[in-house]
Amino acid sequence: MLFSRIFSSSPGRPPPGTPEVVLVTVIDDHGYSQEHIHQIKKNREDYARRHGYAIFLPAKADYSRHFQSIPGGWTCIPAMRNAMALFPHSQFFFFLGQNALIMNLDISLDSHITSRERLESLMLRDIPVVPPDSVIKTFAHQKGDEVDLILTQDQDGLAQRVFILRQGEWARFFLDTWLDPLFRSYNFQKAEAHALEHIVQWHPTILTKLALVPQRIMSSYNAVPSGQENDARFQDGDFIVRFPKCDSGRIGECEAIMKPWYSPQNVEEQ
């Protein structure tokens, strides 16, 4: 495809010791206890150490001063851009929002999601990009090695607080498009989330590189509405658990919800 040729990743062997994956989390310590922030960082560090991945944990304040008039959720974009500059030879960049924990530390990103065969087995094909009834649908015949952006959905839309990007010119183009001042200044109801849904649906250069995977593959929720347990609620062995209530900004409530999950081995059945 034309877009694939234009934005194909540069070939070449990475230098010895290059981490294949960089895990990125923007840390917001405002109002949170030191113990909570310690556990969030430790969770990422333990996982990355087990698989030989790099981690990049910038402070939200590093970016917020440049985006004072917009919600903090936008900071995922410059953080990913910075990570790509710091690790120019790494292949995948895995953004994991602060309000999430890796529960299965044994799962590698390659075996679970990003290898070509595995990704092709997971891809949700010919479905509405934004549920339930978007007229724009994912491609029916896309190959795994054509994908540069991996996302999932929840009942409300695209779940942008966990996503994977493949290194390359296209990834940088995508991030720059998402962070365009026009979108940041537009009064989207859900800020960066609705901006992402807009560009994915109406910009073919974005849609052509997108793969959607089932939610529980990389964004299980600790609690979900009745009837969605099998599709979205965390089950033993799942890779990641996210805590949607934490997105509301009630810090004390968030810490109380997440605390029992700090140590994956202590979680039997929530």
mmCIF file of C-alpha atoms in Angstrom:
data_model
loop_
_atom_site.group_PDB
_atom_site.id
_atom_site.type_symbol
_atom_site.label_atom_id
_atom_site.label_comp_id
_atom_site.label_asym_id
_atom_site.label_seq_id
_atom_site.Cartn_x
_atom_site.Cartn_y
_atom_site.Cartn_z
ATOM 1 C CA MET A 1 0.000 0.000 0.000
ATOM 2 C CA LEU A 2 1.170 3.541 -0.732
ATOM 3 C CA PHE A 3 0.937 4.705 2.875
ATOM 4 C CA SER A 4 2.893 1.667 4.040
ATOM 5 C CA ARG A 5 5.718 2.444 1.630
ATOM 6 C CA ILE A 6 5.785 6.128 2.578
ATOM 7 C CA PHE A 7 5.939 5.481 6.309
ATOM 8 C CA SER A 8 7.827 2.182 6.410
ATOM 9 C CA SER A 9 10.353 1.783 9.234
ATOM 10 C CA SER A 10 14.017 2.115 8.361
ATOM 11 C CA PRO A 11 15.771 -1.253 8.014
ATOM 12 C CA GLY A 12 18.949 -2.081 9.849
ATOM 13 C CA ARG A 13 20.206 -4.025 12.832
ATOM 14 C CA PRO A 14 19.985 -2.235 16.214
ATOM 15 C CA PRO A 15 23.182 -1.840 18.280
ATOM 16 C CA PRO A 16 23.934 -4.623 20.794
ATOM 17 C CA GLY A 17 22.049 -4.223 24.048
ATOM 18 C CA THR A 18 19.155 -2.286 22.513
ATOM 19 C CA PRO A 19 15.904 -3.066 24.369
ATOM 20 C CA GLU A 20 13.195 -4.289 22.033
ATOM 21 C CA VAL A 21 10.471 -2.607 24.079
ATOM 22 C CA VAL A 22 10.309 0.653 26.017
ATOM 23 C CA LEU A 23 7.578 0.883 28.653
ATOM 24 C CA VAL A 24 6.330 4.441 29.159
ATOM 25 C CA THR A 25 4.260 5.784 32.072
ATOM 26 C CA VAL A 26 3.765 9.454 32.895
ATOM 27 C CA ILE A 27 3.964 9.815 36.677
ATOM 28 C CA ASP A 28 1.595 12.258 38.380
ATOM 29 C CA ASP A 29 2.609 12.444 42.036
ATOM 30 C CA HIS A 30 0.438 15.438 42.919
ATOM 31 C CA GLY A 31 -1.667 14.463 45.941
ATOM 32 C CA TYR A 32 -0.645 10.804 45.899
ATOM 33 C CA SER A 33 1.192 9.111 48.738
ATOM 34 C CA GLN A 34 4.851 8.229 48.284
ATOM 35 C CA GLU A 35 3.984 4.573 48.786
ATOM 36 C CA HIS A 36 1.468 4.611 45.931
ATOM 37 C CA ILE A 37 3.924 6.200 43.510
ATOM 38 C CA HIS A 38 6.615 3.765 44.661
ATOM 39 C CA GLN A 39 4.331 0.813 43.898
ATOM 40 C CA ILE A 40 3.441 2.146 40.443
ATOM 41 C CA LYS A 41 7.109 2.553 39.548
ATOM 42 C CA LYS A 42 8.115 -0.772 41.086
ATOM 43 C CA ASN A 43 5.450 -2.574 39.069
ATOM 44 C CA ARG A 44 6.918 -1.241 35.805
ATOM 45 C CA GLU A 45 10.500 -1.825 36.923
ATOM 46 C CA ASP A 46 9.850 -5.440 37.944
ATOM 47 C CA TYR A 47 8.183 -6.213 34.622
ATOM 48 C CA ALA A 48 10.815 -4.491 32.496
ATOM 49 C CA ARG A 49 13.671 -6.170 34.368
ATOM 50 C CA ARG A 50 12.164 -9.599 33.811
ATOM 51 C CA HIS A 51 12.059 -9.150 30.028
ATOM 52 C CA GLY A 52 15.038 -6.900 29.399
ATOM 53 C CA TYR A 53 12.882 -3.918 28.476
ATOM 54 C CA ALA A 54 13.671 -0.270 29.112
ATOM 55 C CA ILE A 55 11.372 2.017 31.082
ATOM 56 C CA PHE A 56 10.730 5.731 30.750
ATOM 57 C CA LEU A 57 8.870 7.322 33.679
ATOM 58 C CA PRO A 58 8.761 11.088 33.185
ATOM 59 C CA ALA A 59 6.922 13.357 35.586
ATOM 60 C CA LYS A 60 3.634 14.844 34.432
ATOM 61 C CA ALA A 61 4.917 18.248 35.543
ATOM 62 C CA ASP A 62 7.656 18.049 32.908
ATOM 63 C CA TYR A 63 4.978 18.369 30.237
ATOM 64 C CA SER A 64 2.108 20.115 32.003
ATOM 65 C CA ARG A 65 3.958 23.411 32.144
ATOM 66 C CA HIS A 66 3.878 23.453 28.337
ATOM 67 C CA PHE A 67 0.186 22.510 28.180
ATOM 68 C CA GLN A 68 -1.298 24.512 31.028
ATOM 69 C CA SER A 69 -4.695 25.054 29.454
ATOM 70 C CA ILE A 70 -5.450 21.443 28.500
ATOM 71 C CA PRO A 71 -6.153 18.258 30.515
ATOM 72 C CA GLY A 72 -3.182 16.215 31.664
ATOM 73 C CA GLY A 73 -4.186 13.201 29.575
ATOM 74 C CA TRP A 74 -2.462 14.769 26.592
ATOM 75 C CA THR A 75 0.926 14.244 28.243
ATOM 76 C CA CYS A 76 1.072 10.653 26.986
ATOM 77 C CA ILE A 77 1.865 12.026 23.519
ATOM 78 C CA PRO A 78 5.008 14.087 24.202
ATOM 79 C CA ALA A 79 6.148 11.356 26.603
ATOM 80 C CA MET A 80 6.047 8.773 23.823
ATOM 81 C CA ARG A 81 7.800 11.195 21.473
ATOM 82 C CA ASN A 82 10.549 11.706 24.052
ATOM 83 C CA ALA A 83 10.928 7.963 24.585
ATOM 84 C CA MET A 84 11.406 7.431 20.867
ATOM 85 C CA ALA A 85 14.134 10.055 20.814
ATOM 86 C CA LEU A 86 15.885 8.481 23.819
ATOM 87 C CA PHE A 87 15.671 4.949 22.406
ATOM 88 C CA PRO A 88 15.902 5.447 18.623
ATOM 89 C CA HIS A 89 16.675 1.788 17.884
ATOM 90 C CA SER A 90 13.997 0.134 20.045
ATOM 91 C CA GLN A 91 11.150 -1.425 18.117
ATOM 92 C CA PHE A 92 8.061 -1.014 20.267
ATOM 93 C CA PHE A 93 6.896 1.674 22.691
ATOM 94 C CA PHE A 94 4.293 0.550 25.188
ATOM 95 C CA PHE A 95 2.321 3.307 26.892
ATOM 96 C CA LEU A 96 0.700 2.267 30.149
ATOM 97 C CA GLY A 97 -1.274 4.905 32.040
ATOM 98 C CA GLN A 98 -0.589 5.405 35.739
ATOM 99 C CA ASN A 99 -3.970 4.014 36.763
ATOM 100 C CA ALA A 100 -3.051 0.489 35.704
ATOM 101 C CA LEU A 101 -0.929 -2.395 36.961
ATOM 102 C CA ILE A 102 0.804 -5.248 35.165
ATOM 103 C CA MET A 103 -0.582 -8.362 36.845
ATOM 104 C CA ASN A 104 1.075 -11.150 34.866
ATOM 105 C CA LEU A 105 4.775 -10.337 34.883
ATOM 106 C CA ASP A 106 5.649 -13.460 32.886
ATOM 107 C CA ILE A 107 3.903 -12.285 29.712
ATOM 108 C CA SER A 108 6.215 -10.776 27.110
ATOM 109 C CA LEU A 109 4.855 -8.209 24.709
ATOM 110 C CA ASP A 110 6.119 -10.187 21.716
ATOM 111 C CA SER A 111 4.487 -13.504 22.600
ATOM 112 C CA HIS A 112 1.281 -11.916 23.878
ATOM 113 C CA ILE A 113 0.630 -9.214 21.272
ATOM 114 C CA THR A 114 3.238 -7.921 18.834
ATOM 115 C CA SER A 115 4.626 -10.925 16.962
ATOM 116 C CA ARG A 116 3.132 -11.108 13.494
ATOM 117 C CA GLU A 117 1.366 -14.427 13.953
ATOM 118 C CA ARG A 118 -0.013 -13.562 17.366
ATOM 119 C CA LEU A 119 -1.205 -10.116 16.318
ATOM 120 C CA GLU A 120 -2.949 -11.498 13.236
ATOM 121 C CA SER A 121 -4.772 -14.006 15.448
ATOM 122 C CA LEU A 122 -5.962 -11.206 17.762
ATOM 123 C CA MET A 123 -6.925 -8.448 15.327
ATOM 124 C CA LEU A 124 -10.592 -7.469 15.376
ATOM 125 C CA ARG A 125 -11.396 -7.170 11.688
ATOM 126 C CA ASP A 126 -14.201 -5.313 9.940
ATOM 127 C CA ILE A 127 -15.698 -3.940 13.153
ATOM 128 C CA PRO A 128 -16.673 -0.343 14.020
ATOM 129 C CA VAL A 129 -13.579 1.579 15.079
ATOM 130 C CA VAL A 130 -15.580 3.371 17.754
ATOM 131 C CA PRO A 131 -18.328 1.208 19.275
ATOM 132 C CA PRO A 132 -21.092 0.595 18.905
ATOM 133 C CA ASP A 133 -21.989 1.884 15.448
ATOM 134 C CA SER A 134 -19.178 3.871 13.814
ATOM 135 C CA VAL A 135 -19.500 3.711 10.051
ATOM 136 C CA ILE A 136 -15.703 3.483 9.806
ATOM 137 C CA LYS A 137 -14.475 -0.070 10.321
ATOM 138 C CA THR A 138 -11.143 -1.790 10.795
ATOM 139 C CA PHE A 139 -9.599 -3.426 7.745
ATOM 140 C CA ALA A 140 -10.651 -6.988 6.992
ATOM 141 C CA HIS A 141 -7.404 -8.202 5.400
ATOM 142 C CA GLN A 142 -4.613 -6.362 7.213
ATOM 143 C CA LYS A 143 -1.360 -8.179 7.970
ATOM 144 C CA GLY A 144 0.430 -8.002 11.285
ATOM 145 C CA ASP A 145 3.614 -6.493 9.903
ATOM 146 C CA GLU A 146 1.583 -3.618 8.419
ATOM 147 C CA VAL A 147 0.409 -2.511 11.880
ATOM 148 C CA ASP A 148 2.160 0.317 13.731
ATOM 149 C CA LEU A 149 -0.520 1.210 16.323
ATOM 150 C CA ILE A 150 -2.245 -1.298 18.601
ATOM 151 C CA LEU A 151 -5.258 -0.262 20.660
ATOM 152 C CA THR A 152 -8.278 -1.790 22.269
ATOM 153 C CA GLN A 153 -11.831 -0.616 22.965
ATOM 154 C CA ASP A 154 -14.131 -0.496 25.949
ATOM 155 C CA GLN A 155 -17.881 0.051 26.019
ATOM 156 C CA ASP A 156 -17.435 3.793 25.513
ATOM 157 C CA GLY A 157 -14.874 3.985 22.709
ATOM 158 C CA LEU A 158 -11.162 3.612 22.083
ATOM 159 C CA ALA A 159 -9.187 2.881 25.251
ATOM 160 C CA GLN A 160 -6.223 5.188 24.740
ATOM 161 C CA ARG A 161 -4.650 4.847 28.190
ATOM 162 C CA VAL A 162 -2.893 1.656 27.079
ATOM 163 C CA PHE A 163 -1.443 1.464 23.568
ATOM 164 C CA ILE A 164 1.554 0.211 21.608
ATOM 165 C CA LEU A 165 3.464 2.010 18.866
ATOM 166 C CA ARG A 166 6.072 0.633 16.505
ATOM 167 C CA GLN A 167 9.151 2.857 16.082
ATOM 168 C CA GLY A 168 9.378 4.730 12.792
ATOM 169 C CA GLU A 169 8.457 7.800 10.793
ATOM 170 C CA TRP A 170 4.792 6.856 10.815
ATOM 171 C CA ALA A 171 4.705 6.725 14.633
ATOM 172 C CA ARG A 172 6.167 10.211 14.860
ATOM 173 C CA PHE A 173 3.688 11.447 12.257
ATOM 174 C CA PHE A 174 0.837 9.902 14.234
ATOM 175 C CA LEU A 175 1.886 11.499 17.525
ATOM 176 C CA ASP A 176 2.381 14.901 15.918
ATOM 177 C CA THR A 177 -1.057 14.670 14.310
ATOM 178 C CA TRP A 178 -2.710 13.675 17.576
ATOM 179 C CA LEU A 179 -1.060 16.585 19.410
ATOM 180 C CA ASP A 180 -1.946 19.135 16.731
ATOM 181 C CA PRO A 181 -2.880 22.498 18.330
ATOM 182 C CA LEU A 182 -6.178 22.419 16.450
ATOM 183 C CA PHE A 183 -7.244 19.286 18.331
ATOM 184 C CA ARG A 184 -5.877 20.506 21.663
ATOM 185 C CA SER A 185 -7.821 23.751 21.402
ATOM 186 C CA TYR A 186 -11.022 22.124 20.192
ATOM 187 C CA ASN A 187 -13.580 21.504 22.917
ATOM 188 C CA PHE A 188 -13.703 17.723 22.670
ATOM 189 C CA GLN A 189 -15.771 16.326 25.536
ATOM 190 C CA LYS A 190 -13.074 13.777 26.413
ATOM 191 C CA ALA A 191 -10.048 15.746 25.261
ATOM 192 C CA GLU A 192 -7.301 13.510 23.843
ATOM 193 C CA ALA A 193 -9.601 10.454 23.751
ATOM 194 C CA HIS A 194 -12.079 12.055 21.353
ATOM 195 C CA ALA A 195 -9.265 13.655 19.357
ATOM 196 C CA LEU A 196 -7.824 10.168 18.839
ATOM 197 C CA GLU A 197 -11.179 8.776 17.791
ATOM 198 C CA HIS A 198 -11.509 11.599 15.274
ATOM 199 C CA ILE A 199 -8.149 11.105 13.590
ATOM 200 C CA VAL A 200 -8.422 7.316 13.550
ATOM 201 C CA GLN A 201 -11.802 7.439 11.819
ATOM 202 C CA TRP A 202 -11.256 10.265 9.369
ATOM 203 C CA HIS A 203 -7.569 10.135 8.467
ATOM 204 C CA PRO A 204 -6.777 7.141 6.240
ATOM 205 C CA THR A 205 -3.070 7.407 7.031
ATOM 206 C CA ILE A 206 -3.941 6.569 10.651
ATOM 207 C CA LEU A 207 -6.567 3.894 10.054
ATOM 208 C CA THR A 208 -4.359 1.973 7.638
ATOM 209 C CA LYS A 209 -1.812 1.291 10.394
ATOM 210 C CA LEU A 210 -4.251 0.519 13.226
ATOM 211 C CA ALA A 211 -5.059 -2.825 14.812
ATOM 212 C CA LEU A 212 -7.684 -3.296 17.507
ATOM 213 C CA VAL A 213 -7.365 -6.265 19.855
ATOM 214 C CA PRO A 214 -9.804 -7.643 22.465
ATOM 215 C CA GLN A 215 -9.927 -5.534 25.611
ATOM 216 C CA ARG A 216 -8.718 -8.165 28.063
ATOM 217 C CA ILE A 217 -5.562 -8.723 26.018
ATOM 218 C CA MET A 218 -4.063 -5.516 27.408
ATOM 219 C CA SER A 219 -6.641 -3.488 29.317
ATOM 220 C CA SER A 220 -8.831 -5.546 31.648
ATOM 221 C CA TYR A 221 -10.860 -3.477 34.102
ATOM 222 C CA ASN A 222 -11.116 -4.169 37.820
ATOM 223 C CA ALA A 223 -14.867 -3.500 37.670
ATOM 224 C CA VAL A 224 -17.296 -3.317 34.757
ATOM 225 C CA PRO A 225 -21.044 -2.885 34.199
ATOM 226 C CA SER A 226 -23.176 -5.989 34.569
ATOM 227 C CA GLY A 227 -23.108 -8.207 31.483
ATOM 228 C CA GLN A 228 -19.571 -7.285 30.389
ATOM 229 C CA GLU A 229 -17.646 -9.521 32.787
ATOM 230 C CA ASN A 230 -16.272 -11.906 30.161
ATOM 231 C CA ASP A 231 -15.228 -9.180 27.736
ATOM 232 C CA ALA A 232 -13.671 -6.620 30.035
ATOM 233 C CA ARG A 233 -13.431 -7.616 33.723
ATOM 234 C CA PHE A 234 -10.062 -8.798 34.989
ATOM 235 C CA GLN A 235 -9.670 -12.542 35.304
ATOM 236 C CA ASP A 236 -6.835 -14.494 36.858
ATOM 237 C CA GLY A 237 -3.906 -14.650 34.449
ATOM 238 C CA ASP A 238 -4.780 -11.471 32.536
ATOM 239 C CA PHE A 239 -1.878 -9.235 31.551
ATOM 240 C CA ILE A 240 -3.000 -5.829 32.848
ATOM 241 C CA VAL A 241 -5.692 -4.451 35.114
ATOM 242 C CA ARG A 242 -6.882 -0.856 34.785
ATOM 243 C CA PHE A 243 -8.934 1.132 37.260
ATOM 244 C CA PRO A 244 -11.351 3.409 35.356
ATOM 245 C CA LYS A 245 -12.691 5.076 38.500
ATOM 246 C CA CYS A 246 -9.224 6.495 39.089
ATOM 247 C CA ASP A 247 -9.590 8.595 35.939
ATOM 248 C CA SER A 248 -12.095 10.796 37.779
ATOM 249 C CA GLY A 249 -9.295 12.339 39.844
ATOM 250 C CA ARG A 250 -10.464 11.250 43.317
ATOM 251 C CA ILE A 251 -6.979 10.421 44.569
ATOM 252 C CA GLY A 252 -7.829 8.964 47.974
ATOM 253 C CA GLU A 253 -10.461 6.679 46.493
ATOM 254 C CA CYS A 254 -8.069 5.628 43.741
ATOM 255 C CA GLU A 255 -5.319 4.605 46.141
ATOM 256 C CA ALA A 256 -7.787 2.596 48.212
ATOM 257 C CA ILE A 257 -9.026 0.758 45.120
ATOM 258 C CA MET A 258 -5.561 -0.032 43.773
ATOM 259 C CA LYS A 259 -3.790 -0.921 47.028
ATOM 260 C CA PRO A 260 -4.994 -4.561 47.230
ATOM 261 C CA TRP A 261 -3.655 -5.102 43.707
ATOM 262 C CA TYR A 262 -0.120 -3.785 44.244
ATOM 263 C CA SER A 263 1.357 -7.296 44.463
ATOM 264 C CA PRO A 264 0.034 -9.569 41.688
ATOM 265 C CA GLN A 265 0.569 -12.701 43.775
ATOM 266 C CA ASN A 266 -1.760 -11.339 46.458
ATOM 267 C CA VAL A 267 -4.703 -10.974 44.074
ATOM 268 C CA GLU A 268 -6.819 -14.090 43.995
ATOM 269 C CA GLU A 269 -10.218 -12.920 42.872
ATOM 270 C CA GLN A 270 -11.431 -9.356 43.219
#
